XYZ file of C-alpha atoms in Angstrom:
102
model
C 0.376 -12.476 -0.691
C -1.013 -8.651 0.191
C -0.943 -5.642 -2.283
C -2.169 -2.208 -1.976
C -3.031 -0.970 -5.341
C -4.497 2.090 -7.078
C -7.602 3.657 -7.103
C -6.537 7.042 -8.979
C -8.593 5.799 -11.999
C -12.278 4.796 -10.363
C -11.635 8.060 -8.433
C -10.854 10.628 -11.177
C -13.970 8.478 -12.771
C -16.589 8.920 -9.988
C -16.146 12.842 -9.203
C -15.841 13.118 -13.341
C -12.412 14.604 -13.130
C -10.182 14.412 -16.233
C -5.848 12.826 -15.055
C -4.735 16.558 -16.921
C -7.116 18.213 -14.467
C -5.081 16.959 -11.332
C -1.923 17.508 -13.297
C -2.287 21.088 -13.574
C -3.657 20.827 -9.850
C -0.556 19.069 -8.629
C 1.607 21.801 -10.580
C 3.698 18.698 -11.514
C 5.387 19.569 -15.031
C 5.728 16.147 -15.693
C 2.560 15.310 -17.076
C 3.360 11.635 -18.138
C 3.303 11.176 -14.061
C 0.569 11.934 -13.101
C -1.328 10.498 -16.669
C 0.926 6.539 -15.532
C -0.622 6.657 -12.065
C -4.450 7.392 -13.695
C -3.967 5.399 -16.169
C -5.652 1.677 -14.768
C -3.969 -1.458 -15.066
C -0.654 0.062 -16.293
C -0.541 2.017 -12.610
C 3.047 2.632 -11.564
C 4.194 -0.162 -8.078
C 6.302 2.995 -7.054
C 5.749 6.455 -6.603
C 7.886 9.397 -4.246
C 5.490 10.191 -0.535
C 6.063 13.728 -2.392
C 4.319 13.167 -5.704
C 1.237 11.808 -3.541
C 0.867 14.566 -1.062
C 0.996 16.372 -4.722
C -1.746 14.311 -5.948
C -4.142 14.544 -3.136
C -3.511 18.691 -2.431
C -4.494 18.176 -6.174
C -7.775 16.159 -5.382
C -8.146 18.233 -2.859
C -8.308 21.396 -4.772
C -9.891 20.073 -7.235
C -13.061 18.485 -5.347
C -13.013 21.032 -2.238
C -13.691 17.523 -0.163
C -11.056 16.015 1.840
C -9.540 13.676 0.329
C -7.206 10.351 2.433
C -4.452 8.534 1.701
C -7.350 5.477 1.411
C -9.038 7.372 -1.440
C -6.538 6.541 -3.836
C -4.630 3.703 -2.169
C -5.799 0.339 -1.646
C -5.247 -2.624 0.519
C -6.108 -5.864 -0.126
C -5.044 -8.854 2.172
C -4.272 -12.037 1.081
C -7.186 -14.360 1.261
C -4.908 -17.519 0.612
C -4.637 -20.477 2.996
C -1.811 -20.430 4.584
C 0.043 -23.395 5.195
C 0.123 -24.161 8.786
C 2.948 -24.618 10.495
C 4.047 -26.944 12.705
C 3.556 -26.168 16.397
C 7.597 -25.833 18.149
C 8.316 -28.830 20.394
C 9.038 -27.791 23.491
C 13.265 -28.868 23.951
C 13.773 -31.175 26.595
C 14.210 -29.539 30.075
C 17.891 -29.541 31.233
C 17.947 -29.935 34.941
C 19.896 -27.136 36.999
C 23.749 -27.987 37.621
C 23.680 -28.973 41.153
C 20.537 -31.044 40.320
C 23.890 -33.168 38.523
C 25.517 -36.371 39.664
C 28.911 -37.054 38.731
């Protein structure tokens, strides 16, 4: 199954930023929200879209750069071989009503 995973911890490390600084820049009062998302390996699987927008806004304030959603989230497609489905068999054609023999 394909997954979407957080890259926030990597992004913060690359930019030499702390989760604390991000929390302050976002204005989110519950710092645990930021700490939980920024902790590699224990990231939440769900987050509210307004929270995601605040995180992106906070990162833009801190870096002075444009930050996109792909900077902090990554889509990883499933590369497992798919089972081949059997081709659909065509149903036998039904004769038209006027072709029926009575």
